[in-house]
Amino acid sequence: MFGEIEGTGFEVIEPDFRACLIGHARVERLWTGARWSEGPVWFAAGRYLLWSDIPNNRILRWDETDGSVSTFRQPSNNSNGHTVDRQGRLVSCEHLGRRVTRTGHDGTISVVAESFEGKRLNSPNDVVVKSDGSVWFTDPSYGILMDYEGARAESEIGACHVYRVDVSGTISIVADDYLKPNGLAFSPDESLLYIADTGATHHENGPRHIRRHVVNDDGSLSGGEVFAECSNGLFDGFRVDRDGRIWTSAADGVHCYAPDGRLIGKVLIPELVANVCFGGARLNRLFICGTTSLYSVFLNVNGVSPV
Ligand code: MG
């Protein structure tokens, strides 16, 4: 289980990436058997990880205490990205439900967002919760473009935006100049919001980058310059570590960017990677959703605790 798995490894591009690695740590394959793995989220209190297997319409659960994997929820409404809010509750994007939901401590599922100005959302993809309790999510059209990971439908809104739901439940658009907004994450102090655009999936020469916005006190965004262009595949989901580095999915594994935008290294994975998250008691273990499999690697960096 802990031996070198073919196709895994590390690529040091800039010397400062070495300090992120543990010399003898290896990439582990924790489980395999999904069709498309996405949306990992760590629950510290329960010592387990949830993630989506979107086409199989299920949320899986990996248990740190014994390494077992079970089905957490099926059907899952083709859930995609997840996060955990400040109260430790699961917040989920659903392709089929075309909504963002919250799972309460008693297991009750409630709706966070499902429409904007009376029109149904497309298919929420990824979500983050800010420390003030606001919920920020992207709404590309992947879940309504085909029946494989949602249900084919016309977009009622006719565009793919990034939204914020404040604690009163009011939903507003925070970015309307994306083709396919996808992963998103705040910088450790929440002064910046990074958002991926995977427009290249459906637009020739379309975007395959992460943009960086300044988060204003009133909840609006400014700036939005391109932070990084993906050199292999697409950036889908990503996380930021405590020092502000971005650990992002790509076709050949996980790409690590310094806060100044330099690609400093890669964790190589033998499958297309869709998303990552930090977990473990010290948030120094990176969990990696690689198409059919769940991988992890211990790093000499720490994630930002969401709670
Ligand atoms: Mg995504």
GROMACS .gro file of C-alpha atoms and ligand atoms in nm:
model
  308
    1MET     CA    1   0.000   0.000   0.000
    2PHE     CA    2   0.282   0.239   0.079
    3GLY     CA    3   0.521   0.135  -0.194
    4GLU     CA    4   0.590   0.346  -0.496
    5ILE     CA    5   0.287   0.339  -0.722
    6GLU     CA    6   0.372   0.346  -1.090
    7GLY     CA    7   0.321   0.690  -1.236
    8THR     CA    8   0.340   0.874  -0.906
    9GLY     CA    9   0.619   1.096  -0.783
   10PHE     CA   10   0.726   1.455  -0.744
   11GLU     CA   11   0.858   1.707  -0.993
   12VAL     CA   12   1.060   1.990  -0.843
   13ILE     CA   13   1.047   2.290  -1.076
   14GLU     CA   14   1.166   2.560  -0.835
   15PRO     CA   15   1.394   2.489  -0.536
   16ASP     CA   16   1.138   2.614  -0.283
   17PHE     CA   17   0.914   2.316  -0.366
   18ARG     CA   18   1.159   2.085  -0.186
   19ALA     CA   19   1.064   2.240   0.147
   20CYS     CA   20   0.703   2.132   0.083
   21LEU     CA   21   0.799   1.766   0.059
   22ILE     CA   22   0.883   1.494   0.308
   23GLY     CA   23   1.180   1.303   0.175
   24HIS     CA   24   1.052   0.950   0.212
   25ALA     CA   25   0.678   1.019   0.178
   26ARG     CA   26   0.508   0.845  -0.110
   27VAL     CA   27   0.181   0.891  -0.288
   28GLU     CA   28  -0.066   0.630  -0.161
   29ARG     CA   29  -0.365   0.496  -0.349
   30LEU     CA   30  -0.632   0.464  -0.082
   31TRP     CA   31  -0.914   0.327  -0.292
   32THR     CA   32  -1.019   0.274  -0.652
   33GLY     CA   33  -1.349   0.197  -0.824
   34ALA     CA   34  -1.511   0.533  -0.907
   35ARG     CA   35  -1.601   0.669  -1.248
   36TRP     CA   36  -1.522   1.033  -1.181
   37SER     CA   37  -1.397   1.140  -0.841
   38GLU     CA   38  -1.447   1.498  -0.731
   39GLY     CA   39  -1.517   1.724  -0.438
   40PRO     CA   40  -1.314   1.585  -0.145
   41VAL     CA   41  -1.391   1.734   0.197
   42TRP     CA   42  -1.235   1.649   0.533
   43PHE     CA   43  -1.432   1.612   0.857
   44ALA     CA   44  -1.183   1.656   1.138
   45ALA     CA   45  -1.408   1.550   1.426
   46GLY     CA   46  -1.509   1.221   1.262
   47ARG     CA   47  -1.172   1.156   1.099
   48TYR     CA   48  -1.325   1.083   0.761
   49LEU     CA   49  -1.322   1.217   0.410
   50LEU     CA   50  -1.623   1.248   0.182
   51TRP     CA   51  -1.600   1.278  -0.194
   52SER     CA   52  -1.826   1.255  -0.497
   53ASP     CA   53  -1.835   0.985  -0.762
   54ILE     CA   54  -2.046   1.200  -0.992
   55PRO     CA   55  -2.158   0.958  -1.270
   56ASN     CA   56  -2.233   0.687  -1.015
   57ASN     CA   57  -2.457   0.931  -0.831
   58ARG     CA   58  -2.299   0.870  -0.493
   59ILE     CA   59  -2.094   1.028  -0.218
   60LEU     CA   60  -1.823   0.801  -0.081
   61ARG     CA   61  -1.670   0.804   0.266
   62TRP     CA   62  -1.311   0.709   0.350
   63ASP     CA   63  -1.256   0.636   0.719
   64GLU     CA   64  -0.914   0.730   0.856
   65THR     CA   65  -0.952   0.496   1.153
   66ASP     CA   66  -0.945   0.176   0.947
   67GLY     CA   67  -0.907   0.282   0.583
   68SER     CA   68  -1.247   0.149   0.484
   69VAL     CA   69  -1.462   0.308   0.216
   70SER     CA   70  -1.840   0.304   0.226
   71THR     CA   71  -2.126   0.478   0.050
   72PHE     CA   72  -2.228   0.788   0.243
   73ARG     CA   73  -2.520   0.891   0.021
   74GLN     CA   74  -2.680   0.738  -0.287
   75PRO     CA   75  -2.847   0.882  -0.483
   76SER     CA   76  -2.654   1.203  -0.429
   77ASN     CA   77  -2.823   1.410  -0.701
   78ASN     CA   78  -2.491   1.379  -0.887
   79SER     CA   79  -2.316   1.586  -0.624
   80ASN     CA   80  -1.992   1.753  -0.723
   81GLY     CA   81  -1.790   1.989  -0.501
   82HIS     CA   82  -1.825   1.994  -0.123
   83THR     CA   83  -1.699   2.199   0.164
   84VAL     CA   84  -1.755   2.217   0.537
   85ASP     CA   85  -1.899   2.529   0.696
   86ARG     CA   86  -1.791   2.700   1.018
   87GLN     CA   87  -2.030   2.484   1.217
   88GLY     CA   88  -1.877   2.168   1.073
   89ARG     CA   89  -2.169   2.093   0.842
   90LEU     CA   90  -2.143   1.950   0.492
   91VAL     CA   91  -2.220   2.195   0.210
   92SER     CA   92  -2.267   2.033  -0.133
   93CYS     CA   93  -2.313   2.125  -0.498
   94GLU     CA   94  -2.564   1.909  -0.685
   95HIS     CA   95  -2.569   1.875  -1.062
   96LEU     CA   96  -2.902   1.693  -1.080
   97GLY     CA   97  -3.066   1.899  -0.807
   98ARG     CA   98  -2.921   2.214  -0.965
   99ARG     CA   99  -2.870   2.351  -0.619
  100VAL     CA  100  -2.638   2.399  -0.324
  101THR     CA  101  -2.740   2.220  -0.006
  102ARG     CA  102  -2.637   2.199   0.357
  103THR     CA  103  -2.658   1.880   0.561
  104GLY     CA  104  -2.746   1.964   0.920
  105HIS     CA  105  -2.611   1.794   1.230
  106ASP     CA  106  -2.927   1.584   1.242
  107GLY     CA  107  -2.881   1.478   0.878
  108THR     CA  108  -3.152   1.702   0.740
  109ILE     CA  109  -3.072   1.843   0.396
  110SER     CA  110  -3.170   2.206   0.338
  111VAL     CA  111  -3.135   2.428   0.033
  112VAL     CA  112  -2.875   2.707   0.036
  113ALA     CA  113  -2.936   2.820  -0.324
  114GLU     CA  114  -3.133   2.690  -0.620
  115SER     CA  115  -3.229   2.993  -0.828
  116PHE     CA  116  -3.135   3.346  -0.914
  117GLU     CA  117  -3.405   3.603  -0.990
  118GLY     CA  118  -3.658   3.323  -1.038
  119LYS     CA  119  -3.445   3.121  -1.279
  120ARG     CA  120  -3.299   2.783  -1.187
  121LEU     CA  121  -2.924   2.758  -1.147
  122ASN     CA  122  -2.733   2.557  -1.409
  123SER     CA  123  -2.544   2.297  -1.206
  124PRO     CA  124  -2.340   2.425  -0.911
  125ASN     CA  125  -1.990   2.285  -0.929
  126ASP     CA  126  -1.774   2.393  -0.638
  127VAL     CA  127  -1.828   2.583  -0.315
  128VAL     CA  128  -1.646   2.758  -0.031
  129VAL     CA  129  -1.771   2.914   0.291
  130LYS     CA  130  -1.618   3.238   0.417
  131SER     CA  131  -1.562   3.297   0.790
  132ASP     CA  132  -1.860   3.536   0.797
  133GLY     CA  133  -2.084   3.243   0.700
  134SER     CA  134  -2.142   3.349   0.340
  135VAL     CA  135  -2.145   3.068   0.082
  136TRP     CA  136  -1.964   3.125  -0.249
  137PHE     CA  137  -2.014   2.888  -0.541
  138THR     CA  138  -1.961   2.851  -0.914
  139ASP     CA  139  -2.237   2.758  -1.156
  140PRO     CA  140  -2.106   2.629  -1.490
  141SER     CA  141  -2.328   2.419  -1.715
  142TYR     CA  142  -2.153   2.080  -1.704
  143GLY     CA  143  -2.440   1.909  -1.524
  144ILE     CA  144  -2.700   2.018  -1.781
  145LEU     CA  145  -2.494   1.958  -2.095
  146MET     CA  146  -2.539   1.580  -2.084
  147ASP     CA  147  -2.712   1.303  -1.898
  148TYR     CA  148  -2.389   1.141  -1.779
  149GLU     CA  149  -2.339   1.350  -1.467
  150GLY     CA  150  -2.673   1.526  -1.432
  151ALA     CA  151  -2.963   1.578  -1.669
  152ARG     CA  152  -2.955   1.754  -2.002
  153ALA     CA  153  -3.149   2.081  -1.992
  154GLU     CA  154  -3.147   2.432  -2.127
  155SER     CA  155  -2.983   2.693  -1.910
  156GLU     CA  156  -3.250   2.922  -1.768
  157ILE     CA  157  -2.998   3.187  -1.671
  158GLY     CA  158  -2.816   3.159  -2.005
  159ALA     CA  159  -2.472   3.220  -1.857
  160CYS     CA  160  -2.233   3.075  -1.602
  161HIS     CA  161  -2.166   3.297  -1.303
  162VAL     CA  162  -2.007   3.293  -0.960
  163TYR     CA  163  -2.248   3.363  -0.673
  164ARG     CA  164  -2.243   3.456  -0.307
  165VAL     CA  165  -2.519   3.372  -0.062
  166ASP     CA  166  -2.501   3.588   0.249
  167VAL     CA  167  -2.615   3.474   0.593
  168SER     CA  168  -2.962   3.619   0.533
  169GLY     CA  169  -2.998   3.394   0.227
  170THR     CA  170  -2.968   3.672  -0.030
  171ILE     CA  171  -2.796   3.553  -0.344
  172SER     CA  172  -2.593   3.784  -0.567
  173ILE     CA  173  -2.358   3.754  -0.861
  174VAL     CA  174  -1.997   3.827  -0.772
  175ALA     CA  175  -1.840   3.746  -1.112
  176ASP     CA  176  -2.014   3.742  -1.449
  177ASP     CA  177  -1.718   3.728  -1.686
  178TYR     CA  178  -1.637   3.356  -1.674
  179LEU     CA  179  -1.715   3.096  -1.941
  180LYS     CA  180  -1.707   2.793  -1.710
  181PRO     CA  181  -1.626   2.900  -1.355
  182ASN     CA  182  -1.511   2.594  -1.163
  183GLY     CA  183  -1.293   2.554  -0.852
  184LEU     CA  184  -1.255   2.839  -0.605
  185ALA     CA  185  -1.067   2.909  -0.284
  186PHE     CA  186  -0.985   3.200  -0.056
  187SER     CA  187  -0.635   3.300   0.044
  188PRO     CA  188  -0.563   3.223   0.413
  189ASP     CA  189  -0.668   3.572   0.528
  190GLU     CA  190  -0.966   3.575   0.286
  191SER     CA  191  -0.841   3.895   0.122
  192LEU     CA  192  -0.818   3.715  -0.213
  193LEU     CA  193  -1.045   3.476  -0.397
  194TYR     CA  194  -0.902   3.247  -0.664
  195ILE     CA  195  -1.142   3.110  -0.927
  196ALA     CA  196  -1.068   2.862  -1.206
  197ASP     CA  197  -1.219   2.892  -1.553
  198THR     CA  198  -1.234   2.567  -1.752
  199GLY     CA  199  -1.397   2.725  -2.057
  200ALA     CA  200  -1.152   2.538  -2.279
  201THR     CA  201  -1.367   2.226  -2.243
  202HIS     CA  202  -1.627   2.375  -2.477
  203HIS     CA  203  -1.462   2.678  -2.638
  204GLU     CA  204  -1.170   2.657  -2.878
  205ASN     CA  205  -0.875   2.841  -2.723
  206GLY     CA  206  -1.098   2.904  -2.424
  207PRO     CA  207  -0.965   2.974  -2.078
  208ARG     CA  208  -0.773   2.713  -1.880
  209HIS     CA  209  -0.657   2.934  -1.601
  210ILE     CA  210  -0.704   3.055  -1.243
  211ARG     CA  211  -0.784   3.420  -1.185
  212ARG     CA  212  -0.723   3.616  -0.866
  213HIS     CA  213  -0.972   3.865  -0.725
  214VAL     CA  214  -0.955   4.107  -0.435
  215VAL     CA  215  -1.239   4.050  -0.187
  216ASN     CA  216  -1.390   4.382  -0.081
  217ASP     CA  217  -1.547   4.448   0.259
  218ASP     CA  218  -1.895   4.466   0.106
  219GLY     CA  219  -1.859   4.115  -0.041
  220SER     CA  220  -1.793   4.230  -0.396
  221LEU     CA  221  -1.485   4.135  -0.598
  222SER     CA  222  -1.239   4.354  -0.784
  223GLY     CA  223  -0.928   4.278  -0.986
  224GLY     CA  224  -0.948   3.938  -1.147
  225GLU     CA  225  -0.621   3.913  -1.334
  226VAL     CA  226  -0.502   3.574  -1.459
  227PHE     CA  227  -0.292   3.417  -1.185
  228ALA     CA  228  -0.184   3.097  -1.361
  229GLU     CA  229  -0.233   2.924  -1.697
  230CYS     CA  230  -0.259   2.548  -1.689
  231SER     CA  231   0.032   2.384  -1.873
  232ASN     CA  232  -0.126   2.037  -1.883
  233GLY     CA  233  -0.501   1.989  -1.904
  234LEU     CA  234  -0.727   2.207  -1.695
  235PHE     CA  235  -0.740   2.345  -1.345
  236ASP     CA  236  -1.059   2.209  -1.193
  237GLY     CA  237  -1.065   2.219  -0.812
  238PHE     CA  238  -0.786   2.340  -0.584
  239ARG     CA  239  -0.697   2.436  -0.227
  240VAL     CA  240  -0.472   2.696  -0.067
  241ASP     CA  241  -0.227   2.604   0.209
  242ARG     CA  242  -0.149   2.807   0.521
  243ASP     CA  243   0.138   2.988   0.345
  244GLY     CA  244  -0.078   3.084   0.049
  245ARG     CA  245   0.042   2.827  -0.204
  246ILE     CA  246  -0.218   2.694  -0.448
  247TRP     CA  247  -0.240   2.315  -0.489
  248THR     CA  248  -0.445   2.260  -0.800
  249SER     CA  249  -0.568   1.971  -1.008
  250ALA     CA  250  -0.431   1.918  -1.359
  251ALA     CA  251  -0.407   1.638  -1.615
  252ASP     CA  252  -0.078   1.497  -1.486
  253GLY     CA  253  -0.139   1.540  -1.117
  254VAL     CA  254  -0.135   1.830  -0.871
  255HIS     CA  255   0.041   2.152  -0.964
  256CYS     CA  256   0.173   2.374  -0.685
  257TYR     CA  257   0.194   2.749  -0.732
  258ALA     CA  258   0.371   2.995  -0.503
  259PRO     CA  259   0.160   3.297  -0.402
  260ASP     CA  260   0.355   3.504  -0.656
  261GLY     CA  261   0.226   3.282  -0.940
  262ARG     CA  262   0.532   3.064  -1.001
  263LEU     CA  263   0.470   2.697  -1.076
  264ILE     CA  264   0.714   2.547  -0.824
  265GLY     CA  265   0.639   2.176  -0.850
  266LYS     CA  266   0.404   1.887  -0.911
  267VAL     CA  267   0.274   1.578  -0.736
  268LEU     CA  268   0.250   1.333  -1.024
  269ILE     CA  269  -0.058   1.111  -1.040
  270PRO     CA  270  -0.122   0.845  -1.309
  271GLU     CA  271  -0.481   0.963  -1.361
  272LEU     CA  272  -0.650   1.290  -1.444
  273VAL     CA  273  -0.694   1.486  -1.123
  274ALA     CA  274  -1.013   1.682  -1.057
  275ASN     CA  275  -0.976   1.812  -0.704
  276VAL     CA  276  -0.781   1.799  -0.379
  277CYS     CA  277  -0.819   1.886  -0.012
  278PHE     CA  278  -0.608   1.887   0.302
  279GLY     CA  279  -0.696   1.653   0.586
  280GLY     CA  280  -0.566   1.459   0.881
  281ALA     CA  281  -0.529   1.589   1.236
  282ARG     CA  282  -0.269   1.845   1.132
  283LEU     CA  283  -0.406   1.911   0.783
  284ASN     CA  284  -0.074   1.802   0.639
  285ARG     CA  285  -0.211   1.523   0.424
  286LEU     CA  286  -0.325   1.611   0.074
  287PHE     CA  287  -0.615   1.400  -0.052
  288ILE     CA  288  -0.633   1.377  -0.429
  289CYS     CA  289  -0.932   1.278  -0.642
  290GLY     CA  290  -0.785   1.113  -0.953
  291THR     CA  291  -1.065   0.998  -1.181
  292THR     CA  292  -1.121   0.639  -1.059
  293SER     CA  293  -0.914   0.657  -0.741
  294LEU     CA  294  -0.854   0.837  -0.415
  295TYR     CA  295  -0.488   0.914  -0.345
  296SER     CA  296  -0.311   1.089  -0.061
  297VAL     CA  297   0.035   1.215   0.025
  298PHE     CA  298   0.180   1.362   0.343
  299LEU     CA  299   0.341   1.701   0.282
  300ASN     CA  300   0.546   1.943   0.486
  301VAL     CA  301   0.273   2.206   0.451
  302ASN     CA  302  -0.063   2.252   0.622
  303GLY     CA  303  -0.405   2.330   0.489
  304VAL     CA  304  -0.620   2.614   0.612
  305SER     CA  305  -0.877   2.483   0.855
  306PRO     CA  306  -1.226   2.575   0.741
  307VAL     CA  307  -1.366   2.554   1.095
  308MG      MG  308  -1.508   2.128  -1.042
   0.00000   0.00000   0.00000
